[in-house]
Tab-separated table of C-alpha atoms (C1' of nucleotides) in Angstrom:
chain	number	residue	atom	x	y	z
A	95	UNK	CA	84.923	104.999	92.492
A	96	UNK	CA	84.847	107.956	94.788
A	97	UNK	CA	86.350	107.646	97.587
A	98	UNK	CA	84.997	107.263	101.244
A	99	UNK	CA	87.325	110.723	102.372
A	100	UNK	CA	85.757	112.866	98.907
A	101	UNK	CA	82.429	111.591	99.704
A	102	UNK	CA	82.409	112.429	103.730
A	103	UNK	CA	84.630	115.786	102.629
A	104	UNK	CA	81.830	117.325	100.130
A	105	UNK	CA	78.828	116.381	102.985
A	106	UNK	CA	80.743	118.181	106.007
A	107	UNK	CA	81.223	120.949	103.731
A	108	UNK	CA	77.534	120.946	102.817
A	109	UNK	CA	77.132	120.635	106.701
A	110	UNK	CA	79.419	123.558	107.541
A	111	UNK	CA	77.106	125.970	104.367
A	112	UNK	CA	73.364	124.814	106.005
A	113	UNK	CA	74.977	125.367	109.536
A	114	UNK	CA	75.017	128.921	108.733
A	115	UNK	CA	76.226	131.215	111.555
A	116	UNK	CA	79.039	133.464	112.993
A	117	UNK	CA	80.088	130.328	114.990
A	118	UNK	CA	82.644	127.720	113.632
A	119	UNK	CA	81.417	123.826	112.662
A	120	UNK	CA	82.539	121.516	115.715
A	121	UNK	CA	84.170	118.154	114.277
A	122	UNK	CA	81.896	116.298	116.321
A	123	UNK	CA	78.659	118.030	114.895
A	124	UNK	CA	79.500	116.625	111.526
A	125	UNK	CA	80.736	113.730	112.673
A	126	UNK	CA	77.412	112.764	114.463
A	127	UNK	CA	74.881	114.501	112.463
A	128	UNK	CA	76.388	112.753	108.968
A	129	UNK	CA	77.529	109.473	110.428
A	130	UNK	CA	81.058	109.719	109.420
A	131	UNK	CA	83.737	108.209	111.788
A	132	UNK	CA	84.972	111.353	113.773
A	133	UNK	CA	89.116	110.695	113.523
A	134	UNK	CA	88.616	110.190	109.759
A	135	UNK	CA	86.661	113.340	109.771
A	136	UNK	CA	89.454	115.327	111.240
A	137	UNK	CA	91.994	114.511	108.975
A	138	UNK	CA	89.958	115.161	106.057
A	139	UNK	CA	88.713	118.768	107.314
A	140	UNK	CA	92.400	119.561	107.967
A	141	UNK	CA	93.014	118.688	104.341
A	142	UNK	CA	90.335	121.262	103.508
A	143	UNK	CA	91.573	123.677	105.723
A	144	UNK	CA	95.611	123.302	104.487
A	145	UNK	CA	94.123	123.847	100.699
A	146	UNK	CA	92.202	127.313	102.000
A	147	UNK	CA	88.704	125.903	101.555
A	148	UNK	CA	88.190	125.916	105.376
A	149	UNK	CA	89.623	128.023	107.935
A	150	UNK	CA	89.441	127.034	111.646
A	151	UNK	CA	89.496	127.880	115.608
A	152	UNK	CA	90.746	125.975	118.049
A	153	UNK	CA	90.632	125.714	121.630
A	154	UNK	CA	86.875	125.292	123.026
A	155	UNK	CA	84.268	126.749	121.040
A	156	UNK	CA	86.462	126.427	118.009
A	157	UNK	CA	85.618	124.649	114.596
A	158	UNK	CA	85.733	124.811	111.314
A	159	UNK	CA	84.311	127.916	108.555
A	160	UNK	CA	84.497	128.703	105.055
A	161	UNK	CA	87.168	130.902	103.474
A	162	UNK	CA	84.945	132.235	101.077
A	163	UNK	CA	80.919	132.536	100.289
A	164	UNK	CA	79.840	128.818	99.189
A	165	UNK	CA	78.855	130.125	95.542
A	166	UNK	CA	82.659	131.381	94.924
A	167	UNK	CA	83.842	127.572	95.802
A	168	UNK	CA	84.181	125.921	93.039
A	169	UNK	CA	84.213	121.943	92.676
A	170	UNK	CA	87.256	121.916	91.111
A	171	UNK	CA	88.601	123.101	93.859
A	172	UNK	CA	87.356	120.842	96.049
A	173	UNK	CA	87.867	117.432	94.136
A	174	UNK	CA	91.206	118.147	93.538
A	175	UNK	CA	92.190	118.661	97.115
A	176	UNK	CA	89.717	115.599	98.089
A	177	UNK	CA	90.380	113.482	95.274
A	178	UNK	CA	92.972	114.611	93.301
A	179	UNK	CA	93.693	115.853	90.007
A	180	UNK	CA	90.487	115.546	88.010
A	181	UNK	CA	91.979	114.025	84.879
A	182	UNK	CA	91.784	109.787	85.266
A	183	UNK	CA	95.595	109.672	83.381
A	184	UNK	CA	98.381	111.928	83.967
A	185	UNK	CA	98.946	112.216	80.273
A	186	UNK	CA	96.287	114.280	79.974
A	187	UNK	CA	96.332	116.528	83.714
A	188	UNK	CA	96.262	120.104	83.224
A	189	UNK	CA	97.739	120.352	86.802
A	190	UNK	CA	99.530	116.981	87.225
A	191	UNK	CA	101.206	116.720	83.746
A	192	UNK	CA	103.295	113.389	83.015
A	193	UNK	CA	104.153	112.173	80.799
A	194	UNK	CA	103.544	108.000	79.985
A	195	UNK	CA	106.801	105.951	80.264
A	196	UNK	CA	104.905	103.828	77.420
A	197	UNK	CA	103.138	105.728	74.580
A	198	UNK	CA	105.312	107.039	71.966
A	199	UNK	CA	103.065	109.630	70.496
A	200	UNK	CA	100.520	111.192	73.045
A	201	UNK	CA	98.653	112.640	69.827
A	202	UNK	CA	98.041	109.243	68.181
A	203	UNK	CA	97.268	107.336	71.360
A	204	UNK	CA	94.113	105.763	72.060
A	205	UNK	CA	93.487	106.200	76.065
A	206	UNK	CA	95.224	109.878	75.759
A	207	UNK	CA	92.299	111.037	73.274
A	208	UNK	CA	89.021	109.002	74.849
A	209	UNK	CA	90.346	110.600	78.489
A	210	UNK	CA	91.224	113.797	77.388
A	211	UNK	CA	87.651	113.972	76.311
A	212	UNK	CA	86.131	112.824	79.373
A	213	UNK	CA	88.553	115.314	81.547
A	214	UNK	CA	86.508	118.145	79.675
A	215	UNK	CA	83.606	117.065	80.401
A	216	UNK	CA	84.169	116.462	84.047
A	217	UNK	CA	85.647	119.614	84.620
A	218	UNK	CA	82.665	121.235	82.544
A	219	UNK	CA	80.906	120.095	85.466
A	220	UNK	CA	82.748	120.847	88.160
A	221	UNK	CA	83.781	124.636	87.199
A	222	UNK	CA	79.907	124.991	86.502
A	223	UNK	CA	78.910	123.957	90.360
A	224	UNK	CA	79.766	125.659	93.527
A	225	UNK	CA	79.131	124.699	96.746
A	226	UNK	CA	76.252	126.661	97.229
A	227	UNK	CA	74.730	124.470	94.564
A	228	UNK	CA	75.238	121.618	96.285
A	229	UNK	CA	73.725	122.803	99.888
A	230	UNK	CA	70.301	123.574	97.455
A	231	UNK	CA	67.441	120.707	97.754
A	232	UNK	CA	66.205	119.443	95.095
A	233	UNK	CA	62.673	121.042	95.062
A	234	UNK	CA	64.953	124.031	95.222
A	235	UNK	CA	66.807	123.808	92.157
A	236	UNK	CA	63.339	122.882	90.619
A	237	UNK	CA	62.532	126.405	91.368
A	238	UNK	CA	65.893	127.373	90.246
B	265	UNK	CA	92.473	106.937	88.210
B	266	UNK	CA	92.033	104.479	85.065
B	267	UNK	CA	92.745	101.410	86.041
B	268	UNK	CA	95.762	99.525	83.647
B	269	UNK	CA	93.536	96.923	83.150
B	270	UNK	CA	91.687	99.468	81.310
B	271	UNK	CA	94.294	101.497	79.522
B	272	UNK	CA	95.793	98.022	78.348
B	273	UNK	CA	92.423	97.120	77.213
B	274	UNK	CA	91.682	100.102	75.221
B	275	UNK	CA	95.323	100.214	73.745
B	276	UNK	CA	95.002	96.135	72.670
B	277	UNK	CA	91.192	96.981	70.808
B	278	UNK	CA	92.548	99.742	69.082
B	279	UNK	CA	95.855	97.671	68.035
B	280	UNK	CA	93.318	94.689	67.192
B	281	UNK	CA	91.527	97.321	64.342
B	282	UNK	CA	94.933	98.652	63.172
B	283	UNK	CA	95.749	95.090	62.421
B	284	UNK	CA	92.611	95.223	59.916
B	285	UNK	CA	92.486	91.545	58.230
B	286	UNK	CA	90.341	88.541	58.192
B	287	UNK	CA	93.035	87.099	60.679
B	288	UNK	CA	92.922	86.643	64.541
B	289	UNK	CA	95.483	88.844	65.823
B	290	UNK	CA	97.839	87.284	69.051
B	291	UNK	CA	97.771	88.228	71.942
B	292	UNK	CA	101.757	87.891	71.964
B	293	UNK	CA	101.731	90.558	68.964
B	294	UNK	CA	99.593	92.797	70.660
B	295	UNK	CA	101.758	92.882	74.380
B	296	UNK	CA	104.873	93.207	72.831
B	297	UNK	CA	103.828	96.107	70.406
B	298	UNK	CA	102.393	98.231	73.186
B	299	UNK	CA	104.341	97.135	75.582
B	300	UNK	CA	101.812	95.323	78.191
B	301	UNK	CA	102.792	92.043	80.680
B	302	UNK	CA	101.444	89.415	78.076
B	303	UNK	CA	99.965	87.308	80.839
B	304	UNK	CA	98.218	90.295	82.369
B	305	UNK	CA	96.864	91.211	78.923
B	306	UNK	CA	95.614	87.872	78.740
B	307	UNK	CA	93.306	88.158	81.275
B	308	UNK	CA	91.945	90.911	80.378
B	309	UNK	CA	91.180	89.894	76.437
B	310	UNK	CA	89.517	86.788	78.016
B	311	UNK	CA	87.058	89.452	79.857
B	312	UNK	CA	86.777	91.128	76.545
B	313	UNK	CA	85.562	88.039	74.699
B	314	UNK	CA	83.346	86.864	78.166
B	315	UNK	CA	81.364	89.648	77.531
B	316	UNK	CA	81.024	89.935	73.453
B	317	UNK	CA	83.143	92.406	72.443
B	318	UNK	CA	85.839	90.397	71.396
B	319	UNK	CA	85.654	86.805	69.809
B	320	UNK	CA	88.841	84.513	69.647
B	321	UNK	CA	90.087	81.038	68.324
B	322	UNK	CA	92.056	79.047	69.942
B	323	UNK	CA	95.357	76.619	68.849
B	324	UNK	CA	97.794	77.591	66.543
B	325	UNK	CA	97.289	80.701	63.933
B	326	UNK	CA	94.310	81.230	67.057
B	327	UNK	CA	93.840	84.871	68.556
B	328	UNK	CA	91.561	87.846	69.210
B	329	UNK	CA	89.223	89.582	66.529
B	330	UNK	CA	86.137	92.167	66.774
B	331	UNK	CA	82.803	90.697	67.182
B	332	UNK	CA	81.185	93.645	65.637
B	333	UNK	CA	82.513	96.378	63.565
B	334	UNK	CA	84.405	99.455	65.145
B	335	UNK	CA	81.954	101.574	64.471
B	336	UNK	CA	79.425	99.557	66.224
B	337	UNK	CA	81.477	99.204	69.527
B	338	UNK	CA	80.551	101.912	72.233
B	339	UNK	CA	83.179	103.276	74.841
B	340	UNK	CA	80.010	103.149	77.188
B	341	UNK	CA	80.562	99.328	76.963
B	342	UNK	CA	83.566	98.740	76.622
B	343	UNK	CA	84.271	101.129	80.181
B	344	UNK	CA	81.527	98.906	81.773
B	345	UNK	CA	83.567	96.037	80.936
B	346	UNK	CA	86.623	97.085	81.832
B	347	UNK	CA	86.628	99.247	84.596
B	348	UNK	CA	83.112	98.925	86.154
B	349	UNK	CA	80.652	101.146	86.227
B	350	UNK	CA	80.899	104.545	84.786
B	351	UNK	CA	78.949	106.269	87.689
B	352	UNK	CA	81.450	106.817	90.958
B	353	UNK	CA	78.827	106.423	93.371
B	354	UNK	CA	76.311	103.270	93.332
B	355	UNK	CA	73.433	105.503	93.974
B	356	UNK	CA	73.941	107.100	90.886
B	357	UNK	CA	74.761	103.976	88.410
B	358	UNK	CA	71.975	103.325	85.989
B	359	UNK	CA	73.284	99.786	85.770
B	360	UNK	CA	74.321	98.524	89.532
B	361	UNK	CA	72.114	100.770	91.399
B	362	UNK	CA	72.841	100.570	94.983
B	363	UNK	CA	71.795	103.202	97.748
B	364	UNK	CA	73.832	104.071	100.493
B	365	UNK	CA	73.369	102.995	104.108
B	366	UNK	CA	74.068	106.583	105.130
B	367	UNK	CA	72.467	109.188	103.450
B	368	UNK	CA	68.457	109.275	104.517
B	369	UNK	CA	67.349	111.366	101.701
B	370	UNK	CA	68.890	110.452	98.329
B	371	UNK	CA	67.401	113.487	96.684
B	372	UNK	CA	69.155	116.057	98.534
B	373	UNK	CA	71.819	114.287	99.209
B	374	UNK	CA	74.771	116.796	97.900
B	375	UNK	CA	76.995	113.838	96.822
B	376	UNK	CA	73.879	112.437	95.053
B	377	UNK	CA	73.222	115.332	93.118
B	378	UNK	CA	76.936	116.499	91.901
B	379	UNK	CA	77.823	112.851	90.747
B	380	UNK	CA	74.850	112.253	89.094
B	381	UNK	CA	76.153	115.625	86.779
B	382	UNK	CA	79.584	113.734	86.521
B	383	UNK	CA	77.990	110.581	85.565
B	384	UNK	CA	75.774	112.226	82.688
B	385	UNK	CA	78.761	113.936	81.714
B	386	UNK	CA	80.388	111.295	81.322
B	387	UNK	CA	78.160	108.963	79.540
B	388	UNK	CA	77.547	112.150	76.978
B	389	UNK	CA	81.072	111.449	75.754
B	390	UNK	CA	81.145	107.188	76.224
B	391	UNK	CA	77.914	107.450	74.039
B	392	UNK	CA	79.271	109.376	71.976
B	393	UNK	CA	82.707	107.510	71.281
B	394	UNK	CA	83.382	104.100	68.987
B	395	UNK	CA	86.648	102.035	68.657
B	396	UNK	CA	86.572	103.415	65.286
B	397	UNK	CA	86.846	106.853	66.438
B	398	UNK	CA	90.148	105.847	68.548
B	399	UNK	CA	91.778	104.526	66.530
B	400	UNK	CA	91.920	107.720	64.182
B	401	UNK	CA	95.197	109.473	64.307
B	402	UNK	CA	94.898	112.763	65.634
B	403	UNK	CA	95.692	114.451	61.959
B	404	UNK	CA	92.448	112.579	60.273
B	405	UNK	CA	90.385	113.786	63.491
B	406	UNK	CA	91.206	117.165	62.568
B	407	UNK	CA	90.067	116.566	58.983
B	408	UNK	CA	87.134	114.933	60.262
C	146	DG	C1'	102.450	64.086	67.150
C	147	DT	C1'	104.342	68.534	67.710
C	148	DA	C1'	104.094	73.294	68.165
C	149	DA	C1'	101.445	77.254	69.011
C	150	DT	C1'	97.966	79.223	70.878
C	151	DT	C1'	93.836	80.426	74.044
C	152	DC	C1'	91.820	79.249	78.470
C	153	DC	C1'	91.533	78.659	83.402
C	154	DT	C1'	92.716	78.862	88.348
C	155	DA	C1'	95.524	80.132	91.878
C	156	DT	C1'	98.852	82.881	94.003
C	157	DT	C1'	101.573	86.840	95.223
C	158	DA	C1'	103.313	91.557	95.740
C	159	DA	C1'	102.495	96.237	95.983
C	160	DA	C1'	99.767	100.113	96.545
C	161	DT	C1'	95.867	102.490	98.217
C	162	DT	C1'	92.122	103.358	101.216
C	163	DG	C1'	89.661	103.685	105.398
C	164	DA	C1'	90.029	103.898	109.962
C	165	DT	C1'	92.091	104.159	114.680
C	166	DA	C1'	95.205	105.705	118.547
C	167	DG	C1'	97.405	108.817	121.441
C	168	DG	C1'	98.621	112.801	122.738
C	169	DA	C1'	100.431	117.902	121.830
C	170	DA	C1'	98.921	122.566	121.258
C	171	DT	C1'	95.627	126.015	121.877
C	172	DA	C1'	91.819	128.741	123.600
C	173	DA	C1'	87.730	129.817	126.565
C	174	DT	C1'	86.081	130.274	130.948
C	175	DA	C1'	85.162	129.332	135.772
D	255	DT	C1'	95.423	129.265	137.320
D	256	DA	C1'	93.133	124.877	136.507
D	257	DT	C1'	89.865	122.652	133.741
D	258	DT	C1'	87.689	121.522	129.733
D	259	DA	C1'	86.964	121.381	124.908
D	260	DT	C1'	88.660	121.644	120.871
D	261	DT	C1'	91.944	121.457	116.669
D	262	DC	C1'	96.363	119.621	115.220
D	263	DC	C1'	99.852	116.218	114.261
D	264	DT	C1'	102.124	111.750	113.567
D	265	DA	C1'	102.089	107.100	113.418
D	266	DT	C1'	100.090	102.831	112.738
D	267	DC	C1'	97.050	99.198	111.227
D	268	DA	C1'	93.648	96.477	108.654
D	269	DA	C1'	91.218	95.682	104.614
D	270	DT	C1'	90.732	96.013	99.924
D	271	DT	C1'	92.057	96.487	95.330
D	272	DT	C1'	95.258	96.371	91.649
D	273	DA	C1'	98.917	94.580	88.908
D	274	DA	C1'	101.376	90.961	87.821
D	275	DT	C1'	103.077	86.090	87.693
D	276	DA	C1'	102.906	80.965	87.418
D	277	DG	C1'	101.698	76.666	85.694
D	278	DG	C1'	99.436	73.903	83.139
D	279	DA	C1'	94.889	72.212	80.559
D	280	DA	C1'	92.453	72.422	76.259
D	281	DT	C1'	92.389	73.177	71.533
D	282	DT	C1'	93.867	73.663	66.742
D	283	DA	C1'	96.964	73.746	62.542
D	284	DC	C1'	100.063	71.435	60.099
DNA sequence: GTAATTCCTATTAAATTGATAGGAATAATA
DNA sequence: TATTATTCCTATCAATTTAATAGGAATTAC
């Protein structure tokens, strides 16, 4: 399952791309306009903003940005700071490598080949989408 | 993250083929050669044969065997089985369909739209994937 | 009838997730 | 300078899920 702090991190940065402006993305915007608790919010934008994804202000008037132009964010980027690494064993992480305290041979084992498989395709997907994808409607990437 | 429910699983269907034969194979030879809590393994073979893939016979000489052949058996349901759906968001699962309280417009809803991708993705490989094909060494994979 | 096995239900422990609370630090501006 | 609005930080809590254990009933082979 996704989780609750991916799910509310990739619509608040969908948010902050359609909010398009000079001016930095108040917490509370996002918080109101996609009904996501406002405290949980914060932590997860600070997340975003630790990795370099977001930059921020504070003080009044302050908020949150992007770093960098929506289509140069990639979504591997993203779910890995939101959700972690993007392979569903460690065995078979290209970032988060380890090894399994069970499984003598990695190269004969079951689980390592089936997930290693379904890493690629994941990230297949998620280094061919950038945010800027995401902020496009549907009838939009009709067109596309 | 794969659940161990589901890495156990896989590991104890691919064990079951290896142990080719017309006889049942135990669930106390399967935990102790790959190293899974017997009682949790037990468990989860008795999901395996609740929902057809495995069959089993009880008393003694009883065990675990393959309803179908390994060719025959699809990752798509065995992951169903085992870990749930194969989408990460209800709104996108072709089998528990669920929409989301939030979210007003599911079709350009950002989250919507990127795991849908992931889910495809996914299935492309699940599909695409038999017990048989796990339980190949890596070396006769190549030759495949 | 005994031993070996699956089957079933219940319980528990640990980890993770989702959310909340309170206030410190910072910046704009009146 | 005082006030207000904001991000930032740490800690905590509640709920859920996962992983594992326990004990014994039912069944079968011999």
């Amino acid at each position: 399952m996704l989780s609750k702090k991916t799910k509310y991190g990739l619509k608040a940065l969908t948010f902050i791309v359609n909010s398009e402006g000079e001016k930095p993305v108040q917490v509370s915007a996002i918080a109101k306009n996609e009904q996501i608790p406002q405290k949980f919010l914060e932590s997860i934008l600070l997340t975003l903003r630790k990795s370099g994804v977001l930059g921020s202000k504070k003080g009044k008037h302050g908020g949150y940005y992007l770093r960098k132009e929506p289509h140069e964010i990639l979504m591997t980027e993203v779910m890995r700071v939101l959700e972690g690494p993007i392979a569903m064993v460690p065995c078979v992480s290209l970032n988060y490598y380890e090894k399994c305290d069970d499984c003598v041979d990695e190269e004969s084992c079951s689980v390592h080949m089936l997930m290693a498989k379904v890493r690629d395709s994941a990230l297949n997907v998620f280094r061919n989408t950038t945010l800027a994808d995401l902020s496009l409607k549907k009838t939009e990437n009709i067109l596309k």
